[in-house]
């Protein structure tokens, strides 16, 4: 039998490695920014075009590379960070696997320009699909400039899986946030399609948070700080009243590296237990400093998933630290042990013996006496109960028996048609609400039970779809425009769906990098619900990240219907119940909610009869 196992060519192996390291343009941004940080840069510029599909460029003022190092950096497993296996457990740098540049060069057009401080001229290298096109001497500034063009040009299938430019730009922005927050002392600049997005001078951690997420963030932050022999915890948490439905502002950093840890996230939620509403998420920016030997950051190519040696201790420390900060800054409710002066024993009674209190009873007291005076002044009292009957004059009205009245009412509503199968033409549809959740109505064949929340979702959903399609939504103008504060990323989402929101009935004023002015809202939205609706919209779009117009319209209609529908526990009068029933069966798809759940069930007379067998 012929041999069938053979070594893969280098360019194929690099493309396979690229599938693990480079998932989308944001992955390239992460690797290039981390390389710039490892190069001891103090100023880093990020430039992207078309969501990173056309161009990703990172320019730094770091130590640069010689011509030999520049060429060798594109080889697989070539790195200056480690020399032996033991170095993996004492890492202080970002990139160390030696895969990033080789993987990126395998699937894109790459240009590198670099120069060290000691050299007068630098190196300019061009690579396309792992193939070196040219390497020549060039006059370039100190540091390194990496340009990645036409990502996935030689893998069309991967390129087709990329989302729209707006969605990819959002992912790049998220990656930029993580790197910029982890290194507040470094200056960062971010440019998208020729316009400024961020210009962040070097600063401390709190000011960097405010620079990225807006000035209003400053009043939301509560500092945390704890130093133990296992971990040093620092950073900030957001006050419970600012918890959001989205999970955007949640950051863990371990040794200046962004990480994802569901286990530690659970510790944060445990500290906030009872302080935030169900379905909302607290914001936090938490830095953990541990011994590099106690953390393994090499379990995944993206290096965001890590493993700690003693996670249980970290969990306990983190939870108690957050609880302590919430109590220390009077954010969480606490017991007040201050003495109440009203409960103090007077000084004159300090040495007085305890005695039973005496009770004096007036045995001659008569409330019906016509004239009586206080016994204390020495007047005698003549008991006289005459005239007591007058107190009950006018109270001879007969009180009906409650039980008999109830029975009478029930007998009046008796209808024998359910037994004999006959129905009159004058029968009126009646409804009643069951446990503030269901609407029960009679039908010809038996009984109809409607889930009020799901039914209202279906009615609103089809109404919003119609308004967005024909663009004839009715809007009510606000007497005083609302100004809402959002982060830069949230503002970009609102800009993306602004046209659809206007079709529903929202009227927008000025939109800045941090604020949105709303001048009008749909008729079904009250002024107090606007903030909640906007936050829910942003949360859903962040989770789904849908970009095509049909999906965007559908998600918008679903989110609005879910947020504005009648909820379980709300009381509806009989007129509202009947109106909801009629509106539901006027819909094109009345049996299912927008989320494909049943809106109603029917119980026939036979079903009811079976219950009595």
Coordinates of C-alpha atoms in Angstrom, one line a residue:
X1 CA 0.0 0.0 0.0
X2 CA 1.3 3.4 -1.0
X3 CA 2.2 6.0 1.7
X4 CA -0.7 8.4 2.1
X5 CA 0.5 10.7 4.9
X6 CA 2.6 13.7 3.8
X7 CA 3.7 17.0 5.2
X8 CA 1.5 20.0 4.4
X9 CA 3.1 22.9 2.4
X10 CA 4.0 25.9 4.6
X11 CA 1.4 28.2 3.0
X12 CA -1.4 25.6 3.6
X13 CA -0.3 25.2 7.2
X14 CA -0.3 28.9 7.7
X15 CA -3.9 29.2 6.2
X16 CA -5.0 26.5 8.7
X17 CA -3.4 28.3 11.6
X18 CA -5.0 31.5 10.3
X19 CA -8.4 29.9 10.7
X20 CA -7.7 29.7 14.5
X21 CA -6.0 33.0 15.0
X22 CA -7.8 35.2 12.5
X23 CA -11.5 34.8 12.6
X24 CA -12.5 38.4 11.4
X25 CA -10.8 41.8 11.0
X26 CA -11.0 42.4 14.8
X27 CA -8.7 39.5 15.3
X28 CA -6.0 41.2 13.2
X29 CA -6.5 44.4 15.1
X30 CA -6.0 42.6 18.4
X31 CA -2.7 40.9 17.3
X32 CA -1.2 44.0 15.7
X33 CA -2.1 46.2 18.7
X34 CA -0.6 43.7 21.1
X35 CA 2.6 43.5 19.0
X36 CA 2.9 47.3 19.2
X37 CA 2.5 47.2 23.0
X38 CA 5.2 44.6 23.3
X39 CA 7.5 46.9 21.3
X40 CA 7.4 49.3 24.2
X41 CA 5.4 51.9 22.3
X42 CA 4.0 55.0 23.9
X43 CA 1.8 56.2 21.0
X44 CA -0.2 53.8 18.8
X45 CA -2.4 54.7 15.8
X46 CA -5.1 52.3 14.4
X47 CA -6.5 53.0 10.9
X48 CA -9.2 50.9 9.3
X49 CA -11.3 51.1 6.1
X50 CA -14.5 49.3 5.2
X51 CA -14.8 47.5 8.5
X52 CA -11.2 46.3 8.2
X53 CA -11.8 44.4 4.9
X54 CA -9.9 46.8 2.8
X55 CA -7.3 48.1 5.2
X56 CA -6.1 47.6 8.8
X57 CA -3.0 49.6 9.7
X58 CA -1.3 50.0 13.0
X59 CA 1.5 52.5 13.4
X60 CA 3.7 52.6 16.6
X61 CA 6.7 54.4 17.9
X62 CA 8.3 51.3 19.5
X63 CA 11.7 49.9 19.3
X64 CA 11.3 48.6 15.7
X65 CA 13.1 45.7 14.1
X66 CA 16.3 45.1 12.1
X67 CA 16.0 43.8 8.5
X68 CA 16.7 40.3 9.7
X69 CA 14.2 40.3 12.5
X70 CA 11.6 41.9 10.1
X71 CA 12.0 39.1 7.7
X72 CA 12.0 36.4 10.3
X73 CA 8.9 37.7 12.1
X74 CA 6.7 36.2 9.4
X75 CA 8.0 32.7 9.9
X76 CA 5.8 30.3 11.9
X77 CA 6.7 29.9 15.6
X78 CA 9.4 32.7 15.4
X79 CA 9.2 34.8 18.5
X80 CA 11.5 36.8 20.8
X81 CA 9.3 36.3 23.9
X82 CA 10.2 32.7 24.9
X83 CA 13.1 30.4 24.5
X84 CA 12.2 27.3 26.5
X85 CA 9.0 25.7 27.6
X86 CA 9.4 27.0 31.2
X87 CA 9.0 30.5 29.9
X88 CA 5.3 29.8 29.2
X89 CA 4.7 30.0 32.9
X90 CA 6.5 33.4 33.4
X91 CA 4.9 35.5 30.6
X92 CA 4.8 39.3 30.9
X93 CA 4.2 40.0 27.2
X94 CA 1.1 39.8 24.9
X95 CA 2.2 37.8 21.9
X96 CA 4.4 34.8 22.4
X97 CA 3.1 32.0 20.2
X98 CA 4.8 33.2 17.0
X99 CA 1.7 32.5 14.8
X100 CA 0.1 35.9 14.4
X101 CA 2.1 37.5 11.6
X102 CA 2.6 34.2 9.7
X103 CA -1.2 33.6 9.8
X104 CA -2.1 37.1 8.8
X105 CA 0.4 37.1 5.9
X106 CA -1.1 33.8 4.6
X107 CA -4.5 35.3 4.0
X108 CA -3.9 39.0 3.1
X109 CA -1.6 41.5 1.4
X110 CA 0.8 42.7 4.1
X111 CA 3.3 45.6 4.1
X112 CA 5.7 46.2 7.0
X113 CA 7.9 49.3 7.4
X114 CA 10.1 49.3 10.5
X115 CA 13.3 50.9 11.8
X116 CA 15.2 50.8 15.1
X117 CA 16.5 53.9 16.8
X118 CA 20.2 53.0 16.1
X119 CA 19.8 52.7 12.3
X120 CA 19.5 55.5 9.9
X121 CA 17.3 53.6 7.4
X122 CA 14.7 50.9 7.8
X123 CA 13.1 48.0 6.0
X124 CA 10.1 47.8 3.8
X125 CA 8.6 44.3 3.2
X126 CA 5.7 43.2 1.0
X127 CA 4.0 39.8 1.4
X128 CA 1.0 38.3 -0.4
X129 CA -0.4 35.0 0.7
X130 CA 2.8 33.9 2.5
X131 CA 4.8 34.8 -0.6
X132 CA 7.5 37.5 -0.2
X133 CA 7.1 40.0 -3.0
X134 CA 9.9 42.4 -2.1
X135 CA 12.2 43.5 0.7
X136 CA 14.1 46.7 0.4
X137 CA 15.7 49.5 2.3
X138 CA 13.5 52.5 3.0
X139 CA 13.5 55.8 4.8
X140 CA 10.9 55.4 7.6
X141 CA 10.4 56.8 11.0
X142 CA 11.4 54.9 14.2
X143 CA 9.0 52.2 15.1
X144 CA 6.8 49.9 13.0
X145 CA 4.0 50.3 10.6
X146 CA 1.9 47.2 9.7
X147 CA -0.6 47.4 6.8
X148 CA -3.0 44.5 6.2
X149 CA -5.0 44.8 3.0
X150 CA -7.7 42.7 1.3
X151 CA -8.2 40.3 4.2
X152 CA -9.1 36.7 3.0
X153 CA -8.4 37.6 -0.6
X154 CA -7.3 34.0 -1.3
X155 CA -10.1 32.4 0.7
X156 CA -13.4 33.6 -0.8
X157 CA -15.5 31.3 1.4
X158 CA -14.1 32.9 4.6
X159 CA -14.6 36.4 3.1
X160 CA -18.2 35.7 2.3
X161 CA -18.9 34.8 6.0
X162 CA -17.9 38.3 7.1
X163 CA -20.7 40.6 8.2
X164 CA -21.4 44.1 7.0
X165 CA -18.9 46.9 7.4
X166 CA -20.9 48.3 10.4
X167 CA -20.9 45.0 12.2
X168 CA -17.2 44.4 11.6
X169 CA -16.4 47.9 12.7
X170 CA -18.3 47.3 16.0
X171 CA -16.2 44.2 16.7
X172 CA -13.0 46.2 15.9
X173 CA -14.2 48.9 18.3
X174 CA -14.7 46.4 21.1
X175 CA -11.2 45.0 20.6
X176 CA -9.8 48.5 20.6
X177 CA -11.6 49.2 23.9
X178 CA -10.1 46.1 25.5
X179 CA -6.5 47.0 24.6
X180 CA -6.9 50.7 25.4
X181 CA -8.4 50.0 28.8
X182 CA -5.6 47.4 29.7
X183 CA -2.9 50.0 29.0
X184 CA -4.2 53.5 30.0
X185 CA -0.6 54.9 30.1
X186 CA -0.3 54.5 26.3
X187 CA -1.7 57.1 23.9
X188 CA -4.1 55.6 21.3
X189 CA -5.7 57.1 18.2
X190 CA -8.4 55.4 16.1
X191 CA -9.4 56.4 12.6
X192 CA -12.2 54.9 10.5
X193 CA -12.6 55.7 6.8
X194 CA -10.6 58.9 7.3
X195 CA -12.6 60.2 10.3
X196 CA -11.5 60.4 14.0
X197 CA -13.1 57.8 16.3
X198 CA -11.0 58.1 19.4
X199 CA -8.0 60.2 20.4
X200 CA -6.9 59.0 23.8
X201 CA -3.9 60.6 25.5
X202 CA -2.0 58.5 28.2
X203 CA -3.8 58.7 31.5
X204 CA -4.8 56.8 34.6
X205 CA -7.3 53.9 34.6
X206 CA -10.4 55.9 35.7
X207 CA -9.8 58.7 33.2
X208 CA -9.3 56.2 30.4
X209 CA -12.7 54.7 31.2
X210 CA -14.3 58.1 31.1
X211 CA -12.5 58.9 27.8
X212 CA -14.0 55.8 26.1
X213 CA -17.4 55.6 27.6
X214 CA -18.3 59.3 28.1
X215 CA -18.3 61.9 30.8
X216 CA -21.5 60.6 32.4
X217 CA -19.6 57.4 33.3
X218 CA -17.6 59.2 36.0
X219 CA -20.6 59.5 38.3
X220 CA -21.4 55.8 37.9
X221 CA -18.1 54.4 39.2
X222 CA -17.3 52.9 42.6
X223 CA -13.6 52.0 43.3
X224 CA -12.6 48.6 44.5
X225 CA -9.2 47.7 46.0
X226 CA -7.9 44.7 47.8
X227 CA -4.4 43.4 48.2
X228 CA -3.8 39.8 49.3
X229 CA -1.0 37.2 49.1
X230 CA -3.0 35.5 46.2
X231 CA -4.3 38.4 44.1
X232 CA -4.3 42.1 44.0
X233 CA -7.8 43.4 42.9
X234 CA -8.3 47.0 41.7
X235 CA -10.6 48.8 39.3
X236 CA -14.1 50.1 39.4
X237 CA -17.7 48.8 39.4
X238 CA -20.8 50.7 38.4
X239 CA -23.5 51.6 40.9
X240 CA -26.5 49.2 40.9
X241 CA -28.9 51.8 39.7
X242 CA -27.0 52.0 36.4
X243 CA -27.3 48.3 35.6
X244 CA -28.3 47.8 31.9
X245 CA -30.0 45.1 29.9
X246 CA -27.0 44.8 27.7
X247 CA -23.7 43.3 28.9
X248 CA -21.3 45.7 27.1
X249 CA -19.4 47.4 29.9
X250 CA -18.0 44.3 31.6
X251 CA -14.2 43.9 31.6
X252 CA -11.8 41.6 33.3
X253 CA -8.1 42.1 33.0
X254 CA -5.5 39.6 34.4
X255 CA -1.9 40.9 34.4
X256 CA -2.9 43.7 31.9
X257 CA -4.5 41.2 29.5
X258 CA -8.3 41.2 28.7
X259 CA -9.8 37.8 29.7
X260 CA -13.2 36.2 29.7
X261 CA -14.2 34.3 32.8
X262 CA -17.8 33.2 33.3
X263 CA -16.8 31.8 36.8
X264 CA -15.5 35.2 38.0
X265 CA -18.4 36.9 36.3
X266 CA -20.7 34.8 38.5
X267 CA -18.8 36.1 41.6
X268 CA -19.6 39.7 40.5
X269 CA -23.3 38.9 40.0
X270 CA -23.3 37.3 43.5
X271 CA -22.0 40.5 45.0
X272 CA -24.8 42.5 43.3
X273 CA -27.5 40.0 44.3
X274 CA -30.6 41.8 45.5
X275 CA -29.3 45.2 44.4
X276 CA -30.2 45.1 40.6
X277 CA -33.4 44.1 38.8
X278 CA -33.7 40.7 37.2
X279 CA -32.6 40.7 33.6
X280 CA -30.1 43.5 34.1
X281 CA -26.3 43.4 34.2
X282 CA -23.9 45.4 36.3
X283 CA -21.0 47.2 34.6
X284 CA -17.4 46.6 35.9
X285 CA -13.8 47.3 35.0
X286 CA -11.8 44.9 37.2
X287 CA -8.0 44.4 37.1
X288 CA -6.4 41.2 38.7
X289 CA -2.7 40.9 39.3
X290 CA -1.5 37.4 40.0
X291 CA 1.7 35.5 39.9
X292 CA 2.3 34.6 36.2
X293 CA 3.1 31.0 37.4
X294 CA -0.5 30.7 38.7
X295 CA -2.2 31.5 35.5
X296 CA -2.3 29.6 32.2
X297 CA -3.0 31.9 29.2
X298 CA -2.0 29.4 26.6
X299 CA -5.2 27.2 26.5
X300 CA -6.7 29.0 23.4
X301 CA -5.1 30.7 20.4
X302 CA -6.9 34.0 21.1
X303 CA -5.5 34.0 24.6
X304 CA -8.7 35.5 26.1
X305 CA -9.7 32.2 27.9
X306 CA -7.4 31.6 30.8
X307 CA -7.1 29.1 33.7
X308 CA -6.2 30.0 37.3
X309 CA -4.6 27.6 39.7
X310 CA -6.9 28.6 42.6
X311 CA -10.1 29.8 41.1
X312 CA -12.2 29.2 44.3
X313 CA -10.0 31.6 46.4
X314 CA -10.2 34.2 43.6
X315 CA -14.0 33.9 43.5
X316 CA -14.3 34.4 47.3
X317 CA -11.9 37.4 47.3
X318 CA -13.5 39.1 44.4
X319 CA -17.1 38.7 45.7
X320 CA -16.2 40.0 49.2
X321 CA -14.1 42.9 47.8
X322 CA -17.1 44.1 45.7
X323 CA -19.5 43.7 48.6
X324 CA -17.2 45.7 50.8
X325 CA -16.9 48.6 48.3
X326 CA -20.7 48.7 47.8
X327 CA -21.1 49.0 51.6
X328 CA -18.2 51.3 52.2
X329 CA -19.5 53.9 49.7
X330 CA -23.1 53.6 50.9
X331 CA -24.2 52.0 47.7
X332 CA -25.7 48.9 49.3
X333 CA -28.2 49.1 52.1
X334 CA -26.6 48.4 55.5
X335 CA -27.7 48.1 59.1
X336 CA -27.6 51.3 61.2
X337 CA -26.3 50.6 64.7
X338 CA -26.4 54.2 65.9
X339 CA -28.1 54.6 69.3
X340 CA -31.6 56.0 69.4
X341 CA -31.7 58.6 72.2
X342 CA -35.4 57.9 72.7
X343 CA -34.6 54.4 73.9
X344 CA -31.9 55.4 76.3
X345 CA -32.6 55.1 80.1
X346 CA -32.7 58.6 81.7
X347 CA -29.8 59.3 84.0
X348 CA -32.1 59.9 87.1
X349 CA -33.4 56.3 86.7
X350 CA -30.0 54.7 86.4
X351 CA -30.0 53.2 90.0
X352 CA -33.8 53.0 90.5
X353 CA -35.2 49.5 91.2
X354 CA -37.5 47.9 88.7
X355 CA -41.2 47.9 89.8
X356 CA -44.4 46.8 88.1
X357 CA -46.4 49.8 86.8
X358 CA -49.6 50.5 88.7
X359 CA -53.0 50.8 86.9
X360 CA -55.8 52.8 88.4
X361 CA -59.3 51.9 87.3
X362 CA -62.4 54.2 87.7
X363 CA -65.0 51.7 88.8
X364 CA -67.8 54.3 88.5
X365 CA -67.0 55.3 84.9
X366 CA -70.2 55.6 82.8
X367 CA -69.9 56.8 79.2
X368 CA -73.7 57.5 79.1
X369 CA -73.9 59.9 81.9
X370 CA -75.2 63.3 80.7
X371 CA -72.8 65.3 82.7
X372 CA -69.7 64.1 84.4
X373 CA -66.5 65.8 85.6
X374 CA -63.1 64.5 86.5
X375 CA -62.9 62.6 89.8
X376 CA -59.6 64.3 90.4
X377 CA -61.2 67.6 91.3
X378 CA -63.5 66.1 94.0
X379 CA -66.9 66.0 92.4
X380 CA -69.2 63.0 93.0
X381 CA -70.6 61.2 90.1
X382 CA -74.2 59.9 89.8
X383 CA -74.4 56.9 87.5
X384 CA -77.1 57.4 84.9
X385 CA -77.6 55.1 81.9
X386 CA -80.8 56.8 80.8
X387 CA -81.2 57.5 77.1
X388 CA -78.7 55.0 75.8
X389 CA -81.2 53.8 73.2
X390 CA -80.8 57.1 71.4
X391 CA -77.4 56.1 70.2
X392 CA -78.9 53.5 67.8
X393 CA -81.5 55.8 66.2
X394 CA -81.3 55.7 62.4
X395 CA -79.5 52.4 62.3
X396 CA -82.6 50.3 61.8
X397 CA -81.7 49.8 58.1
X398 CA -81.8 46.2 57.2
X399 CA -78.5 44.7 56.1
X400 CA -78.9 42.1 53.4
X401 CA -77.3 38.7 53.9
X402 CA -74.0 38.6 51.9
X403 CA -74.2 34.9 51.1
X404 CA -77.7 35.1 49.8
X405 CA -76.9 38.1 47.6
X406 CA -74.0 36.2 46.0
X407 CA -76.1 33.2 45.3
X408 CA -78.7 35.5 43.8
X409 CA -76.2 37.0 41.4
X410 CA -74.9 33.7 40.3
X411 CA -78.4 32.4 39.6
X412 CA -79.1 35.5 37.5
X413 CA -76.2 34.7 35.2
X414 CA -77.3 31.1 34.6
X415 CA -77.4 30.1 30.9
X416 CA -78.6 26.6 29.9
X417 CA -77.3 26.9 26.3
X418 CA -74.1 25.1 27.2
X419 CA -76.1 22.0 28.0
X420 CA -78.7 22.0 25.3
X421 CA -76.5 23.3 22.5
X422 CA -78.8 26.2 21.5
X423 CA -77.5 29.7 21.2
X424 CA -79.5 32.9 20.7
X425 CA -78.6 35.6 18.2
X426 CA -78.4 38.2 21.0
X427 CA -75.4 36.4 22.7
X428 CA -72.7 38.9 23.6
X429 CA -69.0 37.9 23.9
X430 CA -67.9 38.2 27.5
X431 CA -64.4 38.1 28.8
X432 CA -62.7 38.0 32.2
X433 CA -59.0 38.1 33.3
X434 CA -57.6 35.0 35.0
X435 CA -54.7 35.6 37.5
X436 CA -53.6 38.8 35.7
X437 CA -52.1 36.6 33.0
X438 CA -54.9 35.1 30.8
X439 CA -58.0 36.4 29.1
X440 CA -60.8 33.9 29.1
X441 CA -63.7 34.2 26.6
X442 CA -66.6 32.0 25.5
X443 CA -66.8 30.7 22.0
X444 CA -69.4 28.6 20.2
X445 CA -67.5 25.4 20.8
X446 CA -66.4 26.0 24.3
X447 CA -63.8 28.3 25.9
X448 CA -60.9 30.4 24.6
X449 CA -57.9 31.1 26.8
X450 CA -55.5 33.8 25.6
X451 CA -52.0 34.7 27.0
X452 CA -52.4 38.4 27.2
X453 CA -48.7 39.3 26.9
X454 CA -48.0 37.1 23.9
X455 CA -51.2 38.2 22.2
X456 CA -50.3 41.9 22.6
X457 CA -46.8 41.1 21.3
X458 CA -48.4 39.7 18.1
X459 CA -50.6 42.7 17.7
X460 CA -47.8 45.2 18.2
X461 CA -45.4 43.3 16.0
X462 CA -47.6 43.3 12.9
X463 CA -48.4 46.9 13.5
X464 CA -44.8 47.9 13.7
X465 CA -43.9 45.9 10.6
X466 CA -46.7 47.7 8.7
X467 CA -45.6 51.1 9.9
X468 CA -41.9 50.4 8.9
X469 CA -42.9 49.1 5.5
X470 CA -45.4 51.9 4.4
X471 CA -43.7 54.6 6.6
X472 CA -46.9 56.0 7.8
X473 CA -46.4 55.8 11.6
X474 CA -48.0 58.4 13.8
X475 CA -45.6 60.2 16.1
X476 CA -46.4 62.3 19.2
X477 CA -44.2 65.4 19.7
X478 CA -42.6 65.8 23.1
X479 CA -43.1 69.2 24.8
X480 CA -39.5 69.0 26.1
X481 CA -37.0 66.9 24.0
X482 CA -35.3 64.1 25.8
X483 CA -31.5 63.9 25.9
X484 CA -30.2 60.4 26.5
X485 CA -26.6 59.4 27.3
X486 CA -24.9 56.4 25.6
X487 CA -21.4 55.1 24.9
X488 CA -19.7 55.6 21.5
X489 CA -20.5 52.0 20.5
X490 CA -24.2 52.3 21.5
X491 CA -24.4 55.6 19.5
X492 CA -23.1 53.8 16.4
X493 CA -25.8 51.2 16.8
X494 CA -28.5 53.8 17.0
X495 CA -27.1 55.6 14.0
X496 CA -27.3 52.3 12.1
X497 CA -31.0 51.7 12.9
X498 CA -32.1 55.4 13.0
X499 CA -33.9 55.2 9.6
X500 CA -36.0 52.2 10.8
X501 CA -36.7 53.9 14.1
X502 CA -38.0 57.0 12.3
X503 CA -40.3 54.8 10.2
X504 CA -41.8 53.5 13.5
X505 CA -42.5 57.0 14.8
X506 CA -39.3 58.2 16.6
X507 CA -38.2 61.8 15.8
X508 CA -34.5 62.5 16.4
X509 CA -32.7 65.8 17.0
X510 CA -28.9 66.2 17.4
X511 CA -26.8 63.0 17.8
X512 CA -23.3 63.5 19.2
X513 CA -20.6 61.0 20.3
X514 CA -22.3 60.6 23.7
X515 CA -25.9 61.9 23.5
X516 CA -29.0 61.4 21.5
X517 CA -31.9 64.0 21.4
X518 CA -35.4 62.6 20.9
X519 CA -38.1 65.0 19.9
X520 CA -41.0 62.6 19.2
X521 CA -42.0 59.0 20.0
X522 CA -44.6 56.5 18.7
X523 CA -48.1 56.8 20.1
X524 CA -47.7 53.5 22.0
X525 CA -44.5 54.6 23.7
X526 CA -44.7 56.9 26.8
X527 CA -42.0 59.3 27.7
X528 CA -40.9 57.3 30.7
X529 CA -40.4 54.2 28.5
X530 CA -38.1 55.8 26.0
X531 CA -34.8 55.0 27.9
X532 CA -35.9 51.4 28.5
X533 CA -36.9 50.9 24.8
X534 CA -33.6 52.3 23.6
X535 CA -31.5 50.2 25.9
X536 CA -33.4 47.0 25.0
X537 CA -32.9 47.8 21.3
X538 CA -29.2 48.3 21.7
X539 CA -28.9 45.1 23.8
X540 CA -30.7 43.0 21.2
X541 CA -28.7 44.4 18.3
X542 CA -25.4 43.8 20.2
X543 CA -26.4 40.2 20.9
X544 CA -27.6 39.3 17.4
X545 CA -25.4 41.6 15.3
X546 CA -27.8 41.3 12.3
X547 CA -27.0 43.6 9.4
X548 CA -29.3 43.0 6.4
X549 CA -32.3 45.2 6.1
X550 CA -34.9 42.5 6.5
X551 CA -33.4 41.1 9.7
X552 CA -32.9 44.6 11.0
X553 CA -36.5 45.5 10.5
X554 CA -37.7 42.2 11.9
X555 CA -35.5 42.5 15.0
X556 CA -36.7 46.1 15.6
X557 CA -40.3 45.1 15.4
X558 CA -39.7 42.2 17.7
X559 CA -37.8 44.2 20.3
X560 CA -40.4 47.0 20.4
X561 CA -43.3 44.5 20.7
X562 CA -41.6 42.7 23.5
X563 CA -40.7 45.8 25.4
X564 CA -44.1 47.6 25.0
X565 CA -46.5 44.7 25.3
X566 CA -48.8 44.2 28.2
X567 CA -46.9 42.1 30.9
X568 CA -48.1 39.4 33.1
X569 CA -49.5 40.9 36.3
X570 CA -51.1 43.9 34.6
X571 CA -54.9 44.4 35.2
X572 CA -57.0 44.9 32.1
X573 CA -60.6 46.2 32.2
X574 CA -63.3 44.4 30.3
X575 CA -63.1 46.8 27.4
X576 CA -59.3 46.4 27.0
X577 CA -59.7 42.6 27.2
X578 CA -62.3 42.6 24.4
X579 CA -60.2 44.9 22.3
X580 CA -57.2 42.7 22.6
X581 CA -59.2 39.6 21.6
X582 CA -60.5 41.4 18.5
X583 CA -57.1 42.8 17.5
X584 CA -55.5 39.4 17.9
X585 CA -57.8 37.6 15.5
X586 CA -57.5 40.5 13.1
X587 CA -53.8 39.6 12.7
X588 CA -52.5 37.6 9.8
X589 CA -50.9 35.0 12.2
X590 CA -52.9 35.0 15.4
X591 CA -51.9 31.6 16.7
X592 CA -48.2 32.4 17.4
X593 CA -46.4 35.3 19.0
X594 CA -43.4 36.9 17.2
X595 CA -41.2 34.5 19.0
X596 CA -43.1 31.4 17.8
X597 CA -45.0 30.7 21.0
X598 CA -48.7 29.9 21.2
X599 CA -50.9 32.9 22.0
X600 CA -54.1 31.0 22.9
X601 CA -55.6 27.6 23.4
X602 CA -59.2 26.4 23.2
X603 CA -61.2 24.1 25.5
X604 CA -64.1 22.5 23.8
X605 CA -67.2 21.4 25.6
X606 CA -66.1 17.8 25.2
X607 CA -62.8 18.6 26.9
X608 CA -64.6 20.1 29.8
X609 CA -67.0 17.1 30.0
X610 CA -64.1 14.7 30.2
X611 CA -62.9 16.4 33.4
X612 CA -66.1 15.4 35.1
X613 CA -66.0 11.7 34.2

